[in-house]
mmCIF file of C-alpha atoms in Angstrom:
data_model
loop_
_atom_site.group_PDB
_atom_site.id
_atom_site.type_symbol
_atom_site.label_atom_id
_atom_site.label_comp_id
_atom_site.label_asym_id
_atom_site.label_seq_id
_atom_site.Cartn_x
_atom_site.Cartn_y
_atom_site.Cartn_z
ATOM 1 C CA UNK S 1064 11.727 -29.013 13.876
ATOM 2 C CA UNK S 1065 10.537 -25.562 15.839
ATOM 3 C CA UNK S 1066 13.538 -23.908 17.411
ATOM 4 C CA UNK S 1067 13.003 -22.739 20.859
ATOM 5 C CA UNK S 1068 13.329 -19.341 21.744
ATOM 6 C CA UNK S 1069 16.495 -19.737 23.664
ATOM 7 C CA UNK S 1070 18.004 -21.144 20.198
ATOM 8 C CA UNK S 1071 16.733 -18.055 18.283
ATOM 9 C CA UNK S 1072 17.930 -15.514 20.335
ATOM 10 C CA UNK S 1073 21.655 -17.243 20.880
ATOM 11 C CA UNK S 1074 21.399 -17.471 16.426
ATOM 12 C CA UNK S 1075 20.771 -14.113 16.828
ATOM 13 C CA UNK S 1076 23.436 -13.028 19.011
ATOM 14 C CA UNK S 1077 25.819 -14.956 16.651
ATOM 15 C CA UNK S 1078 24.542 -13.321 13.793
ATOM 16 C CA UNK S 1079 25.548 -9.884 14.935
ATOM 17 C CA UNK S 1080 28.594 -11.154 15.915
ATOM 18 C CA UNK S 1081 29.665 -12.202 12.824
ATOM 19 C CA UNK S 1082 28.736 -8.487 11.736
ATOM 20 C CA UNK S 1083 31.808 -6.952 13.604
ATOM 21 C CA UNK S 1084 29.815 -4.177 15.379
ATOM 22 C CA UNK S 1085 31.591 -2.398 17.670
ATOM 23 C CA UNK S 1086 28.747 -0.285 19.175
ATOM 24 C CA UNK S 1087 25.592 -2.139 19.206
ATOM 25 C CA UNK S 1088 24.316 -5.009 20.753
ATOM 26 C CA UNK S 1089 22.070 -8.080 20.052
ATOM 27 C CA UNK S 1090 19.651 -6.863 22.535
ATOM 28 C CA UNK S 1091 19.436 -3.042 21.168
ATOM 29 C CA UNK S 1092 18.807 -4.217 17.442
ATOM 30 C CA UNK S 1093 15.562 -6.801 19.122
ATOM 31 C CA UNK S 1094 14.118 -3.261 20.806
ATOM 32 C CA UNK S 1095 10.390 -3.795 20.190
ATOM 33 C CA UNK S 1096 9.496 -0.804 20.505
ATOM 34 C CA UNK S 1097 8.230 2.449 22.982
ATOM 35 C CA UNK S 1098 4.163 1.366 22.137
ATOM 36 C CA UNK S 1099 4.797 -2.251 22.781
ATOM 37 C CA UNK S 1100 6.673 -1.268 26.022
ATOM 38 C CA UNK S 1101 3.967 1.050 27.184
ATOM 39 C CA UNK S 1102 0.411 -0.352 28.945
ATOM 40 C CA UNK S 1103 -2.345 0.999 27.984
ATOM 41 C CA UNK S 1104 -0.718 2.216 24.264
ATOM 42 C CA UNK S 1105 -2.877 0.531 21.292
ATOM 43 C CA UNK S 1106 0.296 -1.653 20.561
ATOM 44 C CA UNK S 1107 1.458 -2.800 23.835
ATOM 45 C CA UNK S 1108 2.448 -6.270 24.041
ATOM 46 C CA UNK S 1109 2.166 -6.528 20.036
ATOM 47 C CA UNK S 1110 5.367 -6.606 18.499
ATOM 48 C CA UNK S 1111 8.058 -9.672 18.218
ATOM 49 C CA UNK S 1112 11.366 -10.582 17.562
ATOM 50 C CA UNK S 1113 12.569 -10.556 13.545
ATOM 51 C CA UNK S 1114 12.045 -13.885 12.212
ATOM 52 C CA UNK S 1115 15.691 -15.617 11.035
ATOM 53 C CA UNK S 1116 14.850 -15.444 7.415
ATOM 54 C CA UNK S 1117 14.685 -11.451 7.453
ATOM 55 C CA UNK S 1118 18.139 -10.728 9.751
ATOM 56 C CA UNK S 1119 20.243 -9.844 6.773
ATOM 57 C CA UNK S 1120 17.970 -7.359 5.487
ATOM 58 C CA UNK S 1121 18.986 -4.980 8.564
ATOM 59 C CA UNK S 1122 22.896 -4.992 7.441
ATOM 60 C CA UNK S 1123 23.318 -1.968 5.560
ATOM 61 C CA UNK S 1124 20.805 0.175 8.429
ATOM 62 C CA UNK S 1125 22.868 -1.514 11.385
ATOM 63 C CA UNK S 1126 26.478 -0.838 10.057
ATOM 64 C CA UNK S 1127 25.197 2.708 9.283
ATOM 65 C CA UNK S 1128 24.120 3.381 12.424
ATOM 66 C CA UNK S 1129 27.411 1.470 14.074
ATOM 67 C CA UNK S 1130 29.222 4.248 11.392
ATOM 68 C CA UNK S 1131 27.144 7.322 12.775
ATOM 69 C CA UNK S 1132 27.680 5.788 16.476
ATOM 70 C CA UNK S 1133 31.666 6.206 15.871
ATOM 71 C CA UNK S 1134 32.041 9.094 13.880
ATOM 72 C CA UNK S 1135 29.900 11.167 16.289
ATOM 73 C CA UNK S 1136 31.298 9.672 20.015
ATOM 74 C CA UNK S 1137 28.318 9.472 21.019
ATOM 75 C CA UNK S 1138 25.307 7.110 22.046
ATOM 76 C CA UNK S 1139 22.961 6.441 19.361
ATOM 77 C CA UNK S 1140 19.732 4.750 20.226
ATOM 78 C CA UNK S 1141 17.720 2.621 18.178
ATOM 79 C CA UNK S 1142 14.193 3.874 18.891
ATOM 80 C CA UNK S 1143 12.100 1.456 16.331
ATOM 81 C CA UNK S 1144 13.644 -1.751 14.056
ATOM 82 C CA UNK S 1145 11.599 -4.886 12.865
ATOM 83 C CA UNK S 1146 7.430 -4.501 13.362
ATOM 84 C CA UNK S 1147 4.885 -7.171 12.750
ATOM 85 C CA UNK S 1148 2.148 -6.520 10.975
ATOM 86 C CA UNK S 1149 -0.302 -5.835 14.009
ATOM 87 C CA UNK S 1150 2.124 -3.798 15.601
ATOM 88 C CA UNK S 1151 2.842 -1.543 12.540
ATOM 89 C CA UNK S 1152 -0.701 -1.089 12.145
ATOM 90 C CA UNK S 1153 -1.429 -0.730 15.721
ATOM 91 C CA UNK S 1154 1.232 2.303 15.833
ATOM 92 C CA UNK S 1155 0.336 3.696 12.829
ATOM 93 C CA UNK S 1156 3.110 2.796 10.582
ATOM 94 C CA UNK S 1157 3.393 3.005 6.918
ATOM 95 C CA UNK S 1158 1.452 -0.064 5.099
ATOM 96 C CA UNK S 1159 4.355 -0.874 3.070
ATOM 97 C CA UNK S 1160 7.071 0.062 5.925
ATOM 98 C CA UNK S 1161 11.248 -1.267 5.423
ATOM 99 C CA UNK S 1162 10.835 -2.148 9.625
ATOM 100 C CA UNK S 1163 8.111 -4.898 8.469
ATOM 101 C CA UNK S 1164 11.419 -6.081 6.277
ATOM 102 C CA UNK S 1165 13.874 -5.405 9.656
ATOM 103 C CA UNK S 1166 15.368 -3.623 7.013
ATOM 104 C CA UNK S 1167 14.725 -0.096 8.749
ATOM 105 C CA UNK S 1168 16.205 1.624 11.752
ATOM 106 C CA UNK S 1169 14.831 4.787 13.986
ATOM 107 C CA UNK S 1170 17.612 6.809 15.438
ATOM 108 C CA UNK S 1171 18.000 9.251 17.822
ATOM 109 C CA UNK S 1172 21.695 10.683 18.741
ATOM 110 C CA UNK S 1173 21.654 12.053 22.154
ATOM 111 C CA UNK S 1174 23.309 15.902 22.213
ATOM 112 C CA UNK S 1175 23.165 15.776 18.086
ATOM 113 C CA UNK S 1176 20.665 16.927 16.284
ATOM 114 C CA UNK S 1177 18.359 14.635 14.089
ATOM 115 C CA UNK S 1178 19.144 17.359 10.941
ATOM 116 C CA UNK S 1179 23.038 16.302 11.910
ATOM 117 C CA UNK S 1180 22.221 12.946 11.558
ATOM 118 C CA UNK S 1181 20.557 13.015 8.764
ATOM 119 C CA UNK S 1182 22.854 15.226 6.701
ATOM 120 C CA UNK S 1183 25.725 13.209 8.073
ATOM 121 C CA UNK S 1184 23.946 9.672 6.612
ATOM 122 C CA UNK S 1185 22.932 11.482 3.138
ATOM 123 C CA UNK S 1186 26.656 12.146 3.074
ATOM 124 C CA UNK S 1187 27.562 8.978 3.314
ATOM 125 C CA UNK S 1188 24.838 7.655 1.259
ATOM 126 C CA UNK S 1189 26.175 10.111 -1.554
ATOM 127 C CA UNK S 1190 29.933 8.358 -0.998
ATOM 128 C CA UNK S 1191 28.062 4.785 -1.849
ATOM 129 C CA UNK S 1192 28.289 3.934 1.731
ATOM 130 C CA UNK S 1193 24.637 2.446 1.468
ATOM 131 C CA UNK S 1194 21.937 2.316 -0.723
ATOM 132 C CA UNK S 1195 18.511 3.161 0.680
ATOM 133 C CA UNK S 1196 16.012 5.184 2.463
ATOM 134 C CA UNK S 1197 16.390 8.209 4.534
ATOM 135 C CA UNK S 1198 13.765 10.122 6.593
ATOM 136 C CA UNK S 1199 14.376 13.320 8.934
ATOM 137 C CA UNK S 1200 11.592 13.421 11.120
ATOM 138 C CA UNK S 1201 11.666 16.027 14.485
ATOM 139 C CA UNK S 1202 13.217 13.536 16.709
ATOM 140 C CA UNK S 1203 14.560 10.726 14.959
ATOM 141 C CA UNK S 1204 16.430 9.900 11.410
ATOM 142 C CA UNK S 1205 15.138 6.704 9.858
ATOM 143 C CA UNK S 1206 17.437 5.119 7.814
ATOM 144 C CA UNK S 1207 16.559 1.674 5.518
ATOM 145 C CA UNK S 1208 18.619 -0.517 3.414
ATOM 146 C CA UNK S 1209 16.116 -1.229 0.479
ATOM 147 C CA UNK S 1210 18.045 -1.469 -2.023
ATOM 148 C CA UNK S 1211 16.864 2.089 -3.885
ATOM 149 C CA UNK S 1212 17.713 5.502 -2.663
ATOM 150 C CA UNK S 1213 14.922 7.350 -1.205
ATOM 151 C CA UNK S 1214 14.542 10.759 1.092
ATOM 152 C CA UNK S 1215 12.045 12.388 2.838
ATOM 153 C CA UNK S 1216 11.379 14.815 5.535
ATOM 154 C CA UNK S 1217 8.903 15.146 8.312
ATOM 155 C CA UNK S 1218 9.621 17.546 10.317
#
């Protein structure tokens, strides 16, 4: 039996309830994207909500960011989480990306720098407070729960 979309999105919304955020919402973690959001851009209109089966791979990325989100006081905006296929091609993503998982999280920190960010989740990372991927880029960390530790910079 198909589940309507209505049905997904309220799973959804009780899915990341049961994670105890206290910063983010259900409708910040299904952002689809800048390119899907933009006519005219190559992957407009491309992108889609997570399928069910994949939800729990964006745990460790999520709480990190809800972490970052408190020990900062400030905003933190998730720029880029799950991609489809098309759309992660269509944008130019990495062929073997964590966001085709929705395991993977872009973030930018309003009034913090992406360097503070990103030595602020290595810290943690360091601590055991995940286990995963971590990217500085110029305006955005990207941080990944994957299971292996990983760093690089693109600045």
């Amino acid at each position: 039996m198909n589940i309507t979309e209505h049905e997904r999105v309220e799973g959804f919304e009780a899915f990341c309830k049961g994670l105890g955020l206290r910063h983010f919402s259900p409708r910040e973690l299904l952002s689809k994207g800048k390119a899907h959001e933009t006519p005219g851009h190559r992957g407009f209109g491309l992108n889609a909500d997570p399928p069910p089966e994949l939800w729990a791979n964006v745990i460790p990325a999520i709480t990190m960011a809800d972490r970052m989100r408190e020990h900062f006081g400030r905003p933190v905006v998730i720029l880029s989480a799950y991609r489809n296929a098309v759309y992660n091609v269509a944008i130019g993503g990495a062929s073997r990306s964590q966001h085709l998982k929705f395991s993977a999280l872009d973030l930018s920190c309003p009034g913090i720098t992406p360097q503070a960010c990103f030595d602020w989740l290595n810290i943690q990372r360091d601590r055991g407070a995940f286990c995963g991927g971590l990217g500085l880029y110029r305006s955005f960390v990207h941080v990944d729960g994957r299971g292996t530790n990983a760093t690089w910079i693109n600045t």
